[in-house]
């Protein structure tokens, strides 16, 4: 394993977990088994703000580590009851594919019952490898959005992210174009070609990182009828990383180390080091995408939504968008009380552990989106 994964990369992966979940509090081996001739140990890692599982495989003869993998703790909770805003008899789901070889992606169309033409929506994920449902912990943000909007006569296309399907093949040279932009534009093209779609009424809804990029996707896929920015970043990505670490109670040493690494990244001297598992080139590329500037050029309505319990995207992020788009027509910002980064209702101090509790995107979000996309249907 030492030859396949460098010490620096392992440190970067670990730093990413600490940045999200806070300091490690304790760990316990919960299971011992064997697979493919290797001894496998599964450990429960308890952090200040959540839990993860670590899987370590060891060669029984020489005790060399053959594999190391960190994953969310499988949820033992029952799924949340069906969302009241979803009416299964009002839509059907169809499996399609988007993109071109060698990166063809699976996708789901959620099509309202009826003849149409229907307004259409493409959903664009947040950061990291994401499936078409944007499964985060025990929740499926994009599935909720798709089925909620389809229940209101709006067709939705959601797709597996390239890094979710082909992550191992992409390597360190991946760009934001490769990760997001090319496939999002292909999704818009695929949706526009559907015979039941009103091609004049196609919208892009982006979440988190996808919200930052949604205006640029809209420009590349023009014409679009509007974009929705769900929890859009308004600060440089490394500032958001540090903000989250401070909020989650990372130690002064961990914060200082991250600040030093960020300083090297900004100076262009990070070299082969990684920030949260990604190389310097990726972070520089991401920071160069000016979402506010693109929204000014878009020439289409913009809706910005943020929940007050979102610790990942703060009020100052939304304030940057509000200031940057001031004076433009057809721009609306909505702050939703009690909702977190996944737009699920909760109470108390937010943190990543609550993502493991089954829930649904709040009905107020579906209402706001439907009013923006198809006011005549409301």
Short mmCIF file of C-alpha atoms in Angstrom, two decimals:
data_model
loop_
_atom_site.label_atom_id
_atom_site.label_comp_id
_atom_site.label_asym_id
_atom_site.label_seq_id
_atom_site.Cartn_x
_atom_site.Cartn_y
_atom_site.Cartn_z
CA UNK A 1 0.00 0.00 0.00
CA UNK A 2 2.95 2.32 0.71
CA UNK A 3 3.82 2.36 -2.98
CA UNK A 4 0.23 3.03 -4.06
CA UNK A 5 -0.67 5.77 -1.58
CA UNK A 6 1.83 8.29 -0.27
CA UNK A 7 2.07 9.34 3.36
CA UNK A 8 1.14 12.86 2.28
CA UNK A 9 -2.06 11.66 0.63
CA UNK A 10 -3.05 9.69 3.73
CA UNK A 11 -2.44 12.77 5.87
CA UNK A 12 -4.60 14.81 3.51
CA UNK A 13 -7.45 12.30 3.72
CA UNK A 14 -7.27 12.36 7.52
CA UNK A 15 -7.17 16.18 7.60
CA UNK A 16 -10.33 16.20 5.51
CA UNK A 17 -12.14 14.10 8.11
CA UNK A 18 -10.94 16.27 11.00
CA UNK A 19 -11.97 19.38 9.09
CA UNK A 20 -15.49 18.00 8.77
CA UNK A 21 -16.02 16.12 12.04
CA UNK A 22 -13.65 17.81 14.46
CA UNK A 23 -10.91 16.17 16.56
CA UNK A 24 -10.79 12.39 17.07
CA UNK A 25 -12.04 11.50 20.56
CA UNK A 26 -11.70 7.71 20.59
CA UNK A 27 -11.64 4.60 18.43
CA UNK A 28 -12.71 1.00 18.96
CA UNK A 29 -12.37 -2.14 16.81
CA UNK A 30 -15.93 -3.36 16.34
CA UNK A 31 -15.46 -6.27 13.94
CA UNK A 32 -12.76 -8.72 12.84
CA UNK A 33 -13.23 -10.74 9.66
CA UNK A 34 -11.44 -12.04 6.57
CA UNK A 35 -11.84 -11.22 2.89
CA UNK A 36 -9.81 -12.33 -0.13
CA UNK A 37 -7.12 -13.84 2.10
CA UNK A 38 -6.68 -10.65 4.15
CA UNK A 39 -7.46 -9.97 7.79
CA UNK A 40 -9.97 -7.13 7.95
CA UNK A 41 -10.55 -4.88 10.94
CA UNK A 42 -13.48 -2.47 11.17
CA UNK A 43 -13.09 0.34 13.69
CA UNK A 44 -15.56 2.92 14.94
CA UNK A 45 -13.96 6.38 14.99
CA UNK A 46 -15.63 8.86 17.33
CA UNK A 47 -15.00 12.54 16.62
CA UNK A 48 -16.29 15.62 18.40
CA UNK A 49 -19.05 16.06 15.83
CA UNK A 50 -19.81 12.65 14.40
CA UNK A 51 -18.68 9.09 13.76
CA UNK A 52 -16.99 7.26 10.88
CA UNK A 53 -15.95 3.69 10.14
CA UNK A 54 -12.38 2.77 9.24
CA UNK A 55 -11.73 -0.47 7.35
CA UNK A 56 -8.15 -1.78 7.45
CA UNK A 57 -7.04 -4.93 5.62
CA UNK A 58 -3.78 -6.63 6.64
CA UNK A 59 -1.74 -9.44 5.04
CA UNK A 60 -1.73 -12.21 7.70
CA UNK A 61 1.84 -13.25 6.96
CA UNK A 62 3.89 -10.06 7.10
CA UNK A 63 1.23 -7.81 8.70
CA UNK A 64 1.56 -5.25 5.91
CA UNK A 65 -1.46 -3.04 5.36
CA UNK A 66 -3.19 -3.97 2.12
CA UNK A 67 -5.96 -1.39 2.20
CA UNK A 68 -7.36 1.46 4.24
CA UNK A 69 -10.80 2.97 3.74
CA UNK A 70 -12.91 5.49 5.67
CA UNK A 71 -16.66 5.61 5.21
CA UNK A 72 -19.78 6.90 6.97
CA UNK A 73 -21.24 4.66 9.65
CA UNK A 74 -24.10 2.70 8.04
CA UNK A 75 -27.34 4.15 9.32
CA UNK A 76 -29.29 1.93 11.68
CA UNK A 77 -32.19 4.36 11.69
CA UNK A 78 -35.42 3.63 9.92
CA UNK A 79 -35.99 5.76 6.81
CA UNK A 80 -37.97 8.90 7.39
CA UNK A 81 -41.68 8.63 6.59
CA UNK A 82 -42.48 9.69 3.00
CA UNK A 83 -42.46 13.44 2.48
CA UNK A 84 -45.98 14.84 2.40
CA UNK A 85 -45.20 16.88 -0.71
CA UNK A 86 -44.37 13.78 -2.79
CA UNK A 87 -47.33 12.26 -4.69
CA UNK A 88 -46.07 9.11 -6.48
CA UNK A 89 -49.18 8.87 -8.67
CA UNK A 90 -48.36 12.27 -10.20
CA UNK A 91 -45.03 11.32 -11.81
CA UNK A 92 -42.96 8.45 -13.21
CA UNK A 93 -39.21 7.86 -13.11
CA UNK A 94 -37.22 6.95 -16.23
CA UNK A 95 -33.58 5.84 -16.36
CA UNK A 96 -31.38 7.43 -19.05
CA UNK A 97 -27.70 8.17 -19.55
CA UNK A 98 -25.89 11.41 -20.31
CA UNK A 99 -22.45 12.40 -21.54
CA UNK A 100 -20.02 10.74 -23.90
CA UNK A 101 -17.59 7.83 -23.67
CA UNK A 102 -15.48 7.20 -21.71
CA UNK A 103 -17.50 9.08 -19.07
CA UNK A 104 -21.12 8.10 -19.68
CA UNK A 105 -23.21 8.70 -16.55
CA UNK A 106 -26.43 7.15 -15.32
CA UNK A 107 -29.32 9.54 -14.73
CA UNK A 108 -32.95 9.60 -13.66
CA UNK A 109 -35.72 11.66 -15.21
CA UNK A 110 -38.66 12.37 -12.93
CA UNK A 111 -41.49 13.09 -15.37
CA UNK A 112 -44.89 14.49 -14.37
CA UNK A 113 -47.99 12.63 -15.49
CA UNK A 114 -49.60 14.31 -18.48
CA UNK A 115 -48.75 15.48 -21.97
CA UNK A 116 -46.70 18.56 -21.18
CA UNK A 117 -44.88 20.55 -22.25
CA UNK A 118 -43.26 20.70 -18.82
CA UNK A 119 -40.71 23.12 -17.42
CA UNK A 120 -37.46 21.28 -16.73
CA UNK A 121 -34.75 21.32 -14.07
CA UNK A 122 -31.20 19.96 -13.95
CA UNK A 123 -29.76 19.37 -10.47
CA UNK A 124 -26.03 20.01 -9.93
CA UNK A 125 -24.29 18.48 -6.89
CA UNK A 126 -22.12 19.88 -4.15
CA UNK A 127 -18.46 18.97 -3.66
CA UNK A 128 -17.10 15.45 -3.51
CA UNK A 129 -18.26 12.21 -5.15
CA UNK A 130 -22.07 12.33 -5.18
CA UNK A 131 -24.68 9.96 -6.55
CA UNK A 132 -27.70 11.19 -8.46
CA UNK A 133 -29.77 11.40 -5.26
CA UNK A 134 -27.09 13.50 -3.56
CA UNK A 135 -27.08 10.98 -0.73
CA UNK A 136 -25.55 12.57 2.36
CA UNK A 137 -25.69 10.41 5.46
CA UNK A 138 -29.23 9.07 5.76
CA UNK A 139 -30.70 11.71 3.46
CA UNK A 140 -31.29 12.05 -0.28
CA UNK A 141 -31.49 15.74 -1.07
CA UNK A 142 -31.86 15.50 -4.86
CA UNK A 143 -34.37 12.66 -4.72
CA UNK A 144 -36.55 14.82 -2.47
CA UNK A 145 -36.22 17.81 -4.79
CA UNK A 146 -36.90 15.77 -7.92
CA UNK A 147 -39.98 13.99 -6.61
CA UNK A 148 -41.33 17.08 -4.88
CA UNK A 149 -41.05 19.21 -8.01
CA UNK A 150 -42.37 16.45 -10.30
CA UNK A 151 -45.41 16.23 -8.03
CA UNK A 152 -46.00 19.87 -9.00
CA UNK A 153 -45.67 19.39 -12.75
CA UNK A 154 -41.94 20.11 -13.15
CA UNK A 155 -39.66 17.56 -14.83
CA UNK A 156 -36.28 16.98 -13.18
CA UNK A 157 -33.05 15.36 -14.39
CA UNK A 158 -30.53 14.18 -11.81
CA UNK A 159 -27.38 12.21 -12.58
CA UNK A 160 -24.43 10.49 -10.94
CA UNK A 161 -21.43 12.77 -10.61
CA UNK A 162 -18.36 11.84 -12.64
CA UNK A 163 -16.21 11.53 -9.52
CA UNK A 164 -18.75 9.14 -8.02
CA UNK A 165 -18.61 6.76 -10.99
CA UNK A 166 -15.08 7.20 -12.33
CA UNK A 167 -13.16 8.67 -9.39
CA UNK A 168 -10.34 6.13 -9.50
CA UNK A 169 -9.70 6.81 -13.20
CA UNK A 170 -9.57 10.60 -13.05
CA UNK A 171 -6.23 11.16 -11.32
CA UNK A 172 -4.75 14.37 -9.94
CA UNK A 173 -5.15 16.41 -13.11
CA UNK A 174 -8.93 16.67 -12.78
CA UNK A 175 -10.32 20.16 -13.29
CA UNK A 176 -13.64 21.71 -12.29
CA UNK A 177 -14.63 21.43 -15.95
CA UNK A 178 -14.01 17.67 -15.84
CA UNK A 179 -15.68 17.24 -12.47
CA UNK A 180 -18.79 19.36 -13.00
CA UNK A 181 -19.16 21.69 -15.97
CA UNK A 182 -19.01 19.28 -18.92
CA UNK A 183 -21.51 16.84 -17.45
CA UNK A 184 -23.90 19.54 -16.21
CA UNK A 185 -24.00 21.05 -19.70
CA UNK A 186 -24.59 17.57 -21.16
CA UNK A 187 -27.49 17.12 -18.74
CA UNK A 188 -29.08 20.38 -19.88
CA UNK A 189 -28.68 19.31 -23.51
CA UNK A 190 -30.27 15.93 -22.79
CA UNK A 191 -33.20 17.53 -20.98
CA UNK A 192 -33.76 20.11 -23.70
CA UNK A 193 -34.00 17.34 -26.31
CA UNK A 194 -36.88 15.61 -24.54
CA UNK A 195 -40.12 15.94 -26.54
CA UNK A 196 -42.24 16.59 -23.45
CA UNK A 197 -40.03 19.50 -22.26
CA UNK A 198 -40.73 23.19 -22.82
CA UNK A 199 -37.26 24.10 -24.07
CA UNK A 200 -37.85 27.76 -23.21
CA UNK A 201 -38.28 26.92 -19.53
CA UNK A 202 -35.20 25.00 -18.40
CA UNK A 203 -33.64 25.85 -15.04
CA UNK A 204 -30.39 24.88 -13.33
CA UNK A 205 -30.51 24.24 -9.58
CA UNK A 206 -27.12 23.94 -7.90
CA UNK A 207 -26.37 22.97 -4.31
CA UNK A 208 -23.31 24.30 -2.46
CA UNK A 209 -20.40 24.00 -4.94
CA UNK A 210 -23.00 23.34 -7.63
CA UNK A 211 -24.66 26.63 -6.67
CA UNK A 212 -21.39 28.49 -7.17
CA UNK A 213 -21.12 27.04 -10.68
CA UNK A 214 -24.81 27.20 -11.67
CA UNK A 215 -24.67 30.67 -13.30
CA UNK A 216 -21.69 29.61 -15.43
CA UNK A 217 -23.47 26.39 -16.37
CA UNK A 218 -26.46 28.51 -17.37
CA UNK A 219 -24.28 30.65 -19.63
CA UNK A 220 -22.62 27.64 -21.26
CA UNK A 221 -26.03 26.03 -21.78
CA UNK A 222 -27.87 29.18 -22.86
CA UNK A 223 -30.62 29.93 -23.04
CA UNK A 224 -31.87 28.94 -19.61
CA UNK A 225 -34.91 30.44 -17.93
CA UNK A 226 -33.20 30.89 -14.55
CA UNK A 227 -30.90 29.44 -11.92
CA UNK A 228 -31.42 28.53 -8.27
CA UNK A 229 -28.52 28.72 -5.85
CA UNK A 230 -29.02 26.49 -2.81
CA UNK A 231 -26.44 27.51 -0.18
CA UNK A 232 -23.99 29.17 -2.58
CA UNK A 233 -20.40 29.80 -1.41
CA UNK A 234 -19.52 33.49 -1.41
CA UNK A 235 -15.94 33.24 -0.10
CA UNK A 236 -12.79 31.55 -1.39
CA UNK A 237 -13.01 27.78 -0.81
CA UNK A 238 -10.06 27.67 1.62
CA UNK A 239 -11.70 30.36 3.78
CA UNK A 240 -14.80 28.18 4.01
CA UNK A 241 -12.68 25.18 5.03
CA UNK A 242 -11.09 27.16 7.88
CA UNK A 243 -14.46 28.57 8.93
CA UNK A 244 -15.92 25.08 9.24
CA UNK A 245 -12.94 23.85 11.24
CA UNK A 246 -13.30 26.71 13.72
CA UNK A 247 -17.04 26.16 14.02
CA UNK A 248 -16.57 22.46 14.72
CA UNK A 249 -13.98 23.09 17.42
CA UNK A 250 -10.76 21.94 15.77
CA UNK A 251 -7.74 22.38 18.02
CA UNK A 252 -5.53 25.49 17.72
CA UNK A 253 -2.75 23.25 16.39
CA UNK A 254 -4.97 21.80 13.66
CA UNK A 255 -6.21 25.24 12.66
CA UNK A 256 -2.67 26.64 12.60
CA UNK A 257 -1.49 23.76 10.41
CA UNK A 258 -4.38 24.33 8.02
CA UNK A 259 -3.71 28.08 7.94
CA UNK A 260 -0.09 27.41 7.04
CA UNK A 261 -1.11 25.00 4.31
CA UNK A 262 -3.63 27.51 2.93
CA UNK A 263 -0.94 30.21 2.93
CA UNK A 264 1.33 27.94 0.89
CA UNK A 265 -1.52 27.15 -1.48
CA UNK A 266 -2.30 30.84 -2.05
CA UNK A 267 1.39 31.54 -2.61
CA UNK A 268 1.61 28.70 -5.10
CA UNK A 269 4.17 26.79 -3.02
CA UNK A 270 2.06 23.85 -1.82
CA UNK A 271 3.94 21.56 -4.18
CA UNK A 272 2.93 17.91 -3.88
CA UNK A 273 1.04 18.52 -0.62
CA UNK A 274 -2.74 18.30 -0.68
CA UNK A 275 -5.50 20.30 0.92
CA UNK A 276 -8.33 17.99 1.99
CA UNK A 277 -7.16 15.39 -0.50
CA UNK A 278 -7.02 17.70 -3.52
CA UNK A 279 -3.90 19.16 -5.18
CA UNK A 280 -3.06 22.84 -5.44
CA UNK A 281 -4.09 22.98 -9.10
CA UNK A 282 -7.65 21.93 -8.26
CA UNK A 283 -8.12 24.54 -5.53
CA UNK A 284 -6.74 27.31 -7.73
CA UNK A 285 -9.06 26.22 -10.52
CA UNK A 286 -12.09 26.19 -8.23
CA UNK A 287 -11.27 29.62 -6.80
CA UNK A 288 -11.03 31.05 -10.32
CA UNK A 289 -14.72 30.33 -10.98
CA UNK A 290 -16.48 33.61 -10.19
CA UNK A 291 -20.10 32.69 -9.56
CA UNK A 292 -21.22 36.23 -8.77
CA UNK A 293 -19.56 37.59 -11.90
CA UNK A 294 -21.19 34.90 -14.01
CA UNK A 295 -24.61 35.60 -12.47
CA UNK A 296 -24.25 39.24 -13.55
CA UNK A 297 -23.69 38.08 -17.14
CA UNK A 298 -26.41 35.43 -17.12
CA UNK A 299 -29.34 37.68 -18.01
CA UNK A 300 -31.86 35.36 -16.35
CA UNK A 301 -33.65 35.29 -12.98
CA UNK A 302 -31.67 34.13 -9.95
CA UNK A 303 -33.06 32.69 -6.71
CA UNK A 304 -30.74 32.30 -3.70
CA UNK A 305 -31.74 30.13 -0.71
CA UNK A 306 -29.97 29.51 2.59
CA UNK A 307 -31.05 27.93 5.88
CA UNK A 308 -30.25 29.65 9.17
CA UNK A 309 -28.75 26.44 10.62
CA UNK A 310 -26.24 26.02 7.79
CA UNK A 311 -22.76 26.04 9.36
CA UNK A 312 -21.04 25.27 6.05
CA UNK A 313 -22.34 28.26 4.12
CA UNK A 314 -22.75 31.25 6.41
CA UNK A 315 -24.68 34.51 6.25
CA UNK A 316 -21.55 36.27 4.99
CA UNK A 317 -21.59 34.03 1.91
CA UNK A 318 -25.15 35.06 1.07
CA UNK A 319 -24.30 38.69 1.88
CA UNK A 320 -21.58 38.56 -0.79
CA UNK A 321 -24.12 37.41 -3.37
CA UNK A 322 -26.66 39.99 -2.23
CA UNK A 323 -24.09 42.78 -2.54
CA UNK A 324 -22.65 41.52 -5.82
CA UNK A 325 -26.05 41.23 -7.51
CA UNK A 326 -27.54 44.42 -6.02
CA UNK A 327 -29.50 46.42 -8.56
CA UNK A 328 -30.04 43.54 -10.96
CA UNK A 329 -33.64 42.69 -11.83
CA UNK A 330 -35.19 39.32 -11.02
CA UNK A 331 -32.83 38.44 -8.18
CA UNK A 332 -34.36 37.17 -4.95
CA UNK A 333 -32.71 35.97 -1.73
CA UNK A 334 -34.68 33.84 0.72
CA UNK A 335 -33.48 32.90 4.22
CA UNK A 336 -35.28 29.87 5.66
CA UNK A 337 -35.45 29.61 9.43
CA UNK A 338 -34.31 26.39 11.09
CA UNK A 339 -32.96 24.62 7.98
CA UNK A 340 -29.45 23.19 7.71
CA UNK A 341 -27.08 22.82 4.75
CA UNK A 342 -29.26 20.02 3.35
CA UNK A 343 -32.35 22.23 3.80
CA UNK A 344 -33.70 19.84 6.42
CA UNK A 345 -35.30 21.25 9.56
CA UNK A 346 -33.62 20.82 12.94
CA UNK A 347 -32.83 22.51 16.22
CA UNK A 348 -29.84 23.20 18.44
CA UNK A 349 -26.26 23.64 17.31
CA UNK A 350 -25.82 22.11 13.84
CA UNK A 351 -23.09 19.63 12.95
CA UNK A 352 -22.31 16.80 10.52
CA UNK A 353 -23.73 14.12 12.82
CA UNK A 354 -27.28 15.34 12.16
CA UNK A 355 -26.89 14.35 8.51
CA UNK A 356 -27.06 10.74 9.71
CA UNK A 357 -30.61 11.29 10.98
CA UNK A 358 -33.20 10.44 8.30
CA UNK A 359 -35.24 13.40 7.14
CA UNK A 360 -36.49 15.24 4.08
CA UNK A 361 -35.89 18.56 2.41
CA UNK A 362 -38.37 20.94 3.99
CA UNK A 363 -41.64 21.53 2.17
CA UNK A 364 -41.03 25.29 2.17
CA UNK A 365 -38.09 24.72 -0.18
CA UNK A 366 -40.25 22.82 -2.66
CA UNK A 367 -42.83 25.61 -2.51
CA UNK A 368 -40.25 28.34 -3.15
CA UNK A 369 -38.72 26.44 -6.06
CA UNK A 370 -42.08 25.66 -7.65
CA UNK A 371 -43.15 29.31 -7.38
CA UNK A 372 -39.92 30.40 -9.06
CA UNK A 373 -39.95 27.81 -11.84
CA UNK A 374 -43.65 27.54 -12.67
CA UNK A 375 -45.67 30.29 -10.97
CA UNK A 376 -48.60 29.61 -13.27
CA UNK A 377 -48.94 26.12 -11.77
CA UNK A 378 -49.20 27.42 -8.21
#
